[in-house]
Tab-separated table of C-alpha atoms in Angstrom:
chain	number	residue	atom	x	y	z
A	11	MET	CA	55.250	-7.611	-33.542
A	12	ASP	CA	54.849	-7.911	-29.799
A	13	TYR	CA	51.238	-8.643	-29.087
A	14	THR	CA	51.499	-7.402	-25.571
A	15	ALA	CA	52.777	-4.028	-26.806
A	16	ALA	CA	50.057	-3.951	-29.478
A	17	ALA	CA	47.420	-4.557	-26.803
A	18	ARG	CA	48.912	-1.747	-24.781
A	19	VAL	CA	48.817	0.605	-27.788
A	20	ALA	CA	45.169	-0.178	-28.371
A	21	GLN	CA	44.401	0.476	-24.743
A	22	LEU	CA	46.237	3.862	-24.832
A	23	VAL	CA	44.478	4.936	-27.988
A	24	GLY	CA	41.116	4.190	-26.439
A	25	THR	CA	41.985	5.968	-23.192
A	26	LEU	CA	43.440	9.116	-24.945
A	27	THR	CA	40.319	9.513	-27.077
A	28	ASP	CA	37.729	9.049	-24.397
A	29	LYS	CA	34.724	11.383	-24.681
A	30	SER	CA	35.061	12.430	-21.045
A	31	SER	CA	38.502	13.980	-21.739
A	32	THR	CA	38.954	17.505	-22.942
A	33	THR	CA	42.665	17.216	-23.886
A	34	LEU	CA	45.147	14.459	-24.452
A	35	ASP	CA	46.748	13.095	-21.264
A	36	SER	CA	50.450	13.992	-21.459
A	37	SER	CA	51.717	10.941	-19.544
A	38	LYS	CA	49.850	8.424	-21.599
A	39	LEU	CA	50.681	10.337	-24.822
A	40	ASN	CA	54.426	10.204	-23.939
A	41	GLU	CA	54.116	6.456	-23.302
A	42	LEU	CA	52.431	5.931	-26.676
A	43	LYS	CA	55.038	7.994	-28.544
A	44	HIS	CA	57.823	5.980	-26.832
A	45	MET	CA	56.311	2.681	-27.850
A	46	LEU	CA	55.629	3.726	-31.487
A	47	LYS	CA	59.201	5.054	-31.829
A	48	ALA	CA	60.599	1.772	-30.556
A	49	ASP	CA	58.690	-0.392	-33.117
A	50	GLU	CA	57.428	0.941	-36.434
A	51	GLU	CA	55.073	-2.045	-36.802
A	52	LEU	CA	53.062	-0.670	-33.961
A	53	ILE	CA	52.545	2.498	-36.085
A	54	ALA	CA	50.909	0.461	-38.759
A	55	TYR	CA	48.813	-1.236	-36.054
A	56	ALA	CA	47.836	2.122	-34.396
A	57	GLN	CA	46.760	3.913	-37.641
A	58	PRO	CA	43.497	1.783	-38.212
A	59	LEU	CA	42.658	2.146	-34.462
A	60	ILE	CA	42.852	5.936	-34.760
A	61	MET	CA	40.642	5.889	-37.935
A	62	ASP	CA	38.099	3.858	-36.006
A	63	ARG	CA	38.048	6.561	-33.289
A	64	LEU	CA	37.626	9.196	-35.988
A	65	ALA	CA	34.420	7.353	-37.074
A	66	ALA	CA	33.015	7.388	-33.519
A	67	ASN	CA	29.530	8.738	-33.049
A	68	HIS	CA	30.743	11.562	-30.850
A	69	SER	CA	32.427	14.837	-32.012
A	70	GLN	CA	34.617	15.030	-28.814
A	71	VAL	CA	36.053	11.579	-29.571
A	72	ARG	CA	36.749	12.592	-33.157
A	73	LYS	CA	38.389	15.814	-32.072
A	74	LEU	CA	40.789	14.004	-29.710
A	75	ALA	CA	41.582	11.444	-32.440
A	76	LEU	CA	42.359	14.362	-34.776
A	77	GLU	CA	44.793	15.846	-32.319
A	78	LEU	CA	46.407	12.395	-32.026
A	79	CYS	CA	46.785	12.260	-35.813
A	80	ASP	CA	48.320	15.712	-35.940
A	81	MET	CA	50.895	14.599	-33.398
A	82	LEU	CA	51.788	11.450	-35.241
A	83	PHE	CA	51.686	13.066	-38.709
A	84	ALA	CA	54.427	15.504	-37.694
A	85	ARG	CA	56.648	12.720	-36.118
A	86	SER	CA	56.382	9.682	-38.342
A	87	LYS	CA	56.882	9.451	-42.117
A	88	ARG	CA	55.187	6.074	-42.160
A	89	PHE	CA	52.106	7.362	-40.480
A	90	ARG	CA	51.897	10.211	-42.973
A	91	ARG	CA	52.043	7.697	-45.901
A	92	LEU	CA	49.381	5.497	-44.356
A	93	LEU	CA	47.025	8.383	-43.522
A	94	THR	CA	47.346	10.112	-46.941
A	95	ASN	CA	46.322	6.925	-48.696
A	96	LYS	CA	42.978	7.361	-46.937
A	97	PHE	CA	42.864	11.125	-46.824
A	98	THR	CA	39.385	11.342	-48.429
A	99	ASP	CA	37.860	9.374	-45.586
A	100	PHE	CA	39.855	11.489	-43.072
A	101	ALA	CA	38.390	14.721	-44.577
A	102	GLU	CA	34.841	13.370	-44.519
A	103	LEU	CA	35.055	12.250	-40.861
A	104	THR	CA	36.692	15.413	-39.626
A	105	VAL	CA	35.248	18.263	-41.804
A	106	GLY	CA	31.835	16.678	-42.580
A	107	HIS	CA	31.550	18.473	-45.996
A	108	LYS	CA	29.132	15.870	-47.310
A	109	GLN	CA	25.448	16.422	-46.469
A	110	ASP	CA	24.735	12.729	-46.117
A	111	LYS	CA	27.560	12.371	-43.587
A	112	PRO	CA	27.253	15.282	-41.170
A	113	LEU	CA	29.256	15.519	-37.930
A	114	PRO	CA	27.693	13.907	-34.850
A	115	ALA	CA	26.587	15.685	-31.683
A	116	PRO	CA	27.171	17.566	-29.619
A	117	PRO	CA	26.962	20.696	-31.831
A	118	SER	CA	29.612	22.710	-29.921
A	119	ALA	CA	32.092	19.871	-30.188
A	120	ALA	CA	31.203	19.411	-33.830
A	121	LEU	CA	31.891	23.109	-34.641
A	122	ALA	CA	35.310	22.845	-32.757
A	123	LEU	CA	36.075	19.667	-34.626
A	124	ARG	CA	35.485	21.280	-38.075
A	125	GLN	CA	37.506	24.409	-37.185
A	126	ARG	CA	40.400	22.285	-35.931
A	127	ALA	CA	40.184	20.035	-39.087
A	128	LEU	CA	40.478	23.048	-41.434
A	129	GLU	CA	43.468	24.430	-39.569
A	130	THR	CA	45.145	20.987	-39.648
A	131	VAL	CA	44.545	20.518	-43.437
A	132	GLU	CA	45.956	23.983	-44.132
A	133	LYS	CA	48.993	23.403	-41.990
A	134	TRP	CA	49.768	20.051	-43.610
A	135	HIS	CA	49.284	21.631	-47.061
A	136	GLU	CA	51.876	24.297	-46.373
A	137	GLN	CA	54.414	21.955	-44.838
A	138	TRP	CA	54.029	18.667	-46.772
A	139	GLY	CA	51.777	19.546	-49.738
A	140	LEU	CA	54.614	19.103	-52.279
A	141	HIS	CA	55.361	15.621	-50.935
A	142	TYR	CA	51.775	14.417	-50.524
A	143	PRO	CA	49.487	15.550	-53.398
A	144	GLN	CA	46.364	14.123	-51.660
A	145	VAL	CA	46.669	16.821	-49.037
A	146	THR	CA	46.906	19.555	-51.673
A	147	VAL	CA	43.932	18.223	-53.575
A	148	ALA	CA	41.835	18.030	-50.363
A	149	TYR	CA	42.878	21.585	-49.379
A	150	ARG	CA	41.797	23.065	-52.793
A	151	TYR	CA	38.474	21.210	-52.757
A	152	LEU	CA	37.649	22.271	-49.220
A	153	LYS	CA	38.680	25.843	-49.819
A	154	LYS	CA	35.807	26.228	-52.289
A	155	GLN	CA	33.285	25.323	-49.644
A	156	TYR	CA	34.794	26.637	-46.437
A	157	LYS	CA	36.786	29.630	-45.375
A	158	PHE	CA	40.036	28.514	-44.007
A	159	PRO	CA	41.553	30.403	-41.088
A	160	ASP	CA	44.342	31.512	-43.386
A	161	ILE	CA	47.172	30.306	-41.214
A	162	SER	CA	49.805	31.916	-43.396
A	163	SER	CA	48.325	35.416	-43.018
A	164	ARG	CA	47.752	34.814	-39.303
A	165	ALA	CA	51.305	33.638	-39.008
A	166	ALA	CA	52.507	36.770	-40.880
A	167	ALA	CA	50.426	38.956	-38.541
A	168	ALA	CA	51.737	37.134	-35.527
A	169	ALA	CA	55.362	37.579	-36.862
A	170	ALA	CA	54.737	41.321	-37.381
A	171	ALA	CA	53.333	41.666	-33.896
A	172	GLU	CA	56.313	39.803	-32.496
A	173	ALA	CA	58.678	42.045	-34.460
A	174	ALA	CA	56.903	45.145	-33.141
A	175	ARG	CA	57.034	43.832	-29.609
A	176	GLN	CA	60.783	43.115	-29.985
A	177	GLN	CA	61.364	46.605	-31.346
A	178	ARG	CA	59.570	48.219	-28.376
A	179	HIS	CA	61.599	46.060	-26.069
A	180	GLN	CA	64.826	47.173	-27.745
A	181	GLN	CA	63.803	50.792	-27.500
A	182	MET	CA	63.007	50.376	-23.824
A	183	LEU	CA	66.396	48.742	-23.208
A	184	LEU	CA	68.162	51.575	-25.117
A	185	GLN	CA	66.475	54.169	-23.019
A	186	ARG	CA	67.447	52.359	-19.843
A	187	TYR	CA	71.005	52.093	-21.088
A	188	GLN	CA	71.141	55.855	-21.799
A	189	MET	CA	69.727	56.699	-18.361
A	190	PHE	CA	72.288	54.379	-16.720
A	191	CYS	CA	75.170	55.958	-18.625
A	192	HIS	CA	73.968	59.397	-17.544
A	193	ASP	CA	73.626	58.398	-13.913
A	194	PHE	CA	76.906	56.509	-13.927
A	195	SER	CA	78.845	59.508	-15.074
A	196	LYS	CA	77.642	61.375	-12.021
A	197	GLN	CA	78.422	58.604	-9.610
A	198	ARG	CA	81.696	57.628	-11.131
A	199	GLN	CA	83.911	59.798	-8.943
A	200	GLN	CA	82.224	58.518	-5.809
A	201	LEU	CA	82.655	54.922	-6.916
A	202	GLU	CA	86.251	55.451	-7.775
A	203	LEU	CA	86.869	56.906	-4.263
A	204	LEU	CA	85.113	53.925	-2.693
A	205	LEU	CA	87.203	51.546	-4.740
A	206	LYS	CA	90.395	53.260	-3.754
A	207	GLN	CA	89.451	52.972	-0.074
A	208	LEU	CA	88.650	49.344	-0.497
A	209	GLN	CA	91.961	48.734	-2.168
A	210	GLU	CA	93.790	50.483	0.633
A	211	CYS	CA	91.939	48.235	3.191
A	212	PHE	CA	92.956	45.145	1.275
A	213	ASP	CA	96.590	46.261	1.082
A	214	LEU	CA	96.619	46.747	4.814
A	215	LEU	CA	95.095	43.296	5.355
A	216	GLU	CA	97.613	41.635	3.072
A	217	GLN	CA	100.698	43.238	4.894
A	218	PRO	CA	102.521	40.867	7.349
A	219	VAL	CA	102.312	41.658	11.055
A	220	ASN	CA	105.476	43.487	12.045
A	221	GLN	CA	106.739	42.542	15.495
A	222	GLN	CA	109.527	45.169	15.522
A	223	PRO	CA	107.338	48.080	16.720
A	224	GLN	CA	106.293	46.080	19.738
A	225	GLN	CA	109.930	45.299	20.576
A	226	GLN	CA	110.763	48.963	20.225
A	227	GLN	CA	107.935	49.947	22.547
A	228	ARG	CA	109.206	47.446	25.120
A	229	GLU	CA	112.804	48.794	24.799
A	230	GLN	CA	111.518	52.334	25.030
A	231	SER	CA	109.533	51.428	28.137
A	232	LYS	CA	112.638	49.927	29.725
A	233	GLN	CA	114.895	52.921	28.914
A	234	PRO	CA	113.407	55.344	31.516
A	235	PHE	CA	113.815	52.637	34.283
A	236	GLN	CA	117.459	52.027	33.197
A	237	GLU	CA	118.208	55.722	33.079
A	238	GLN	CA	116.736	56.096	36.561
A	239	GLN	CA	118.871	53.278	37.877
A	240	GLN	CA	121.995	54.824	36.216
A	241	GLN	CA	121.178	58.279	37.748
A	242	LYS	CA	120.658	56.722	41.142
A	243	ALA	CA	123.974	54.842	40.811
A	244	GLN	CA	125.854	58.006	39.745
A	245	HIS	CA	124.250	59.981	42.550
A	246	SER	CA	125.082	57.329	45.089
A	247	GLY	CA	128.671	57.248	43.751
A	248	SER	CA	129.092	60.973	43.901
A	249	LEU	CA	127.511	61.107	47.352
A	250	ALA	CA	129.887	58.369	48.559
A	251	GLY	CA	132.808	60.167	47.201
A	252	ALA	CA	131.865	63.397	48.740
A	253	VAL	CA	131.163	61.808	52.066
A	254	GLY	CA	134.446	59.904	51.878
A	255	GLN	CA	136.332	63.169	51.192
A	256	THR	CA	134.494	64.806	54.059
A	257	ALA	CA	135.347	61.960	56.387
A	258	GLN	CA	139.063	62.119	55.490
A	259	GLN	CA	139.112	65.827	56.003
A	260	ASP	CA	137.366	65.503	59.319
A	261	ILE	CA	139.669	62.741	60.446
A	262	SER	CA	142.666	64.804	59.447
A	263	ASN	CA	141.410	67.933	61.203
A	264	SER	CA	140.592	65.846	64.332
A	265	SER	CA	144.006	64.310	64.352
A	266	ARG	CA	145.692	67.704	64.002
A	267	GLN	CA	143.578	69.145	66.788
A	268	ASN	CA	144.411	66.292	69.138
A	269	GLY	CA	148.066	66.187	68.215
A	270	SER	CA	148.006	62.819	66.564
A	271	ALA	CA	149.664	61.639	63.446
A	272	ASN	CA	148.319	62.287	59.878
A	273	ILE	CA	146.135	59.628	58.309
A	274	ASP	CA	147.064	58.355	54.868
A	275	ASP	CA	144.293	58.535	52.178
A	276	GLN	CA	144.900	54.989	51.101
A	277	ASP	CA	145.137	53.494	54.560
A	278	TRP	CA	141.676	51.727	54.859
A	279	GLU	CA	142.559	50.257	58.214
A	280	ASP	CA	142.805	53.710	59.774
A	281	VAL	CA	139.661	54.818	57.974
A	282	ALA	CA	137.878	51.873	59.577
A	283	GLN	CA	138.733	53.338	62.974
A	284	ALA	CA	137.658	56.845	61.959
A	285	PRO	CA	134.060	56.572	63.334
A	286	ALA	CA	135.389	56.434	66.916
A	287	ALA	CA	137.387	59.657	66.393
A	288	LEU	CA	134.625	61.473	64.650
A	289	ALA	CA	132.135	60.395	67.299
A	290	VAL	CA	134.256	62.179	69.920
A	291	LYS	CA	133.945	65.411	67.990
A	292	GLY	CA	130.136	65.338	68.320
A	293	ASP	CA	129.403	66.978	64.980
A	294	ASP	CA	126.439	65.552	63.034
A	295	GLN	CA	128.101	65.779	59.691
A	296	SER	CA	131.224	64.193	61.148
A	297	VAL	CA	129.222	61.331	62.596
A	298	ALA	CA	127.571	60.689	59.157
A	299	ALA	CA	130.904	60.886	57.425
A	300	ALA	CA	132.289	58.379	59.944
A	301	ALA	CA	129.413	56.056	59.335
A	302	VAL	CA	129.933	56.094	55.610
A	303	ALA	CA	133.684	55.663	56.054
A	304	GLY	CA	132.979	52.621	58.183
A	305	GLY	CA	130.674	51.263	55.571
A	306	LEU	CA	133.227	51.748	52.824
A	307	ALA	CA	135.647	49.763	54.879
A	308	GLU	CA	133.149	46.953	55.248
A	309	LEU	CA	132.461	47.001	51.429
A	310	ASP	CA	136.118	46.696	50.622
A	311	THR	CA	136.552	43.368	52.378
A	312	GLY	CA	132.995	42.092	52.428
A	313	GLN	CA	133.318	41.723	56.249
A	314	PRO	CA	133.716	44.154	59.080
A	315	PRO	CA	137.425	44.754	59.849
A	316	CYS	CA	138.978	42.957	62.776
A	317	PRO	CA	142.034	44.856	63.854
A	318	SER	CA	144.981	43.067	65.435
A	319	GLU	CA	146.378	43.825	68.889
A	320	GLU	CA	149.164	45.942	67.510
A	321	GLU	CA	146.709	47.919	65.419
A	322	GLN	CA	144.464	48.393	68.429
A	323	GLN	CA	147.488	49.736	70.412
A	324	GLN	CA	148.357	52.080	67.491
A	325	VAL	CA	144.780	53.358	67.308
A	326	VAL	CA	144.801	53.959	71.111
A	327	HIS	CA	148.090	55.752	70.713
A	328	ARG	CA	146.782	57.810	67.774
A	329	SER	CA	143.287	58.503	69.216
A	330	PRO	CA	142.977	61.698	71.123
A	331	ILE	CA	142.823	61.142	74.879
A	332	VAL	CA	140.274	63.403	76.553
A	333	ASP	CA	141.665	64.481	79.960
A	334	TRP	CA	138.972	65.229	82.316
A	335	ASP	CA	139.559	68.527	83.802
A	336	ASP	CA	138.630	69.262	87.324
A	337	ASP	CA	136.795	72.290	86.032
A	338	PHE	CA	134.892	70.263	83.363
A	339	ASP	CA	131.226	70.619	83.910
A	340	ALA	CA	129.134	67.645	82.674
A	341	ASP	CA	125.999	69.731	82.812
A	342	GLU	CA	127.371	72.155	80.276
A	343	LEU	CA	128.171	69.232	77.917
A	344	VAL	CA	124.668	67.896	78.318
A	345	GLY	CA	123.267	71.308	77.674
A	346	GLU	CA	125.293	71.703	74.444
A	347	ILE	CA	124.197	68.382	73.287
A	348	GLN	CA	120.502	69.044	74.022
A	349	ALA	CA	120.641	72.524	72.575
A	350	PRO	CA	118.822	72.948	69.246
A	351	GLN	CA	121.078	73.255	66.287
């Protein structure tokens, strides 16, 4: 046996059963239980120490020693065997049933000690009376002198009270369940609608982002601009064609009036010289047609036409020559030009 551990056990027993304490210190009690569990020799060493504390001249010390015995009696078989061998002394020191050996002062602690001792003896009799006859004999002897707290009946009453409490609790839970079912049946449709809406939201969130609608919107936004460009191109083409035809007609009419030769439709060189002939006519539409005809000639080659000397002579030959008449009045011409159309 470890003497250091034995000294520590003696110290713990003395500290736990000090008269200034009202209950057992839990931390020191756990330390004592751990040491006694590790070495059974210490149990044999602690049992006489506890009996000495039961013989102390103070009822509070005896009460604490009794509580320590109750704890060890339930945990250690060896302690039960050692204590039952001296159970008569244990009963005298805790119950005080002999007149020549009454319980010490103070009286309140003595009364609490006796009550606790009777409860402990009755409990041990019910649990281990068959295995330890000394406990049964002491119980029967003390029962003739004292009224035991009747732990069995108290336990039965406590069990009945617990059963009643459980029954009331079950009834309360059943009522709550019925009320819940009744309320849930009313709110079920609303809950189903909410769940459906939530599911639709989740479905929308799970769908991948589609880029095609954005592309379609871009193409649709481009279509009006393209259509406008096509319409402008068609309008310009039709206008150019109409102006070209008008220019050709005006050139032909002008040539006939002045006695010149006919102009071929496909002769772009002659069309290039048409503005000069139309300008002589003085008609606004003819002038515009001549300008367009000149522009068409420039678009055909990419550069303004540069006629050769022979072409210039032909144009001079073909162009109408205006003979100034002696009777020609310049003022009348200026008046016609300045007259409003």
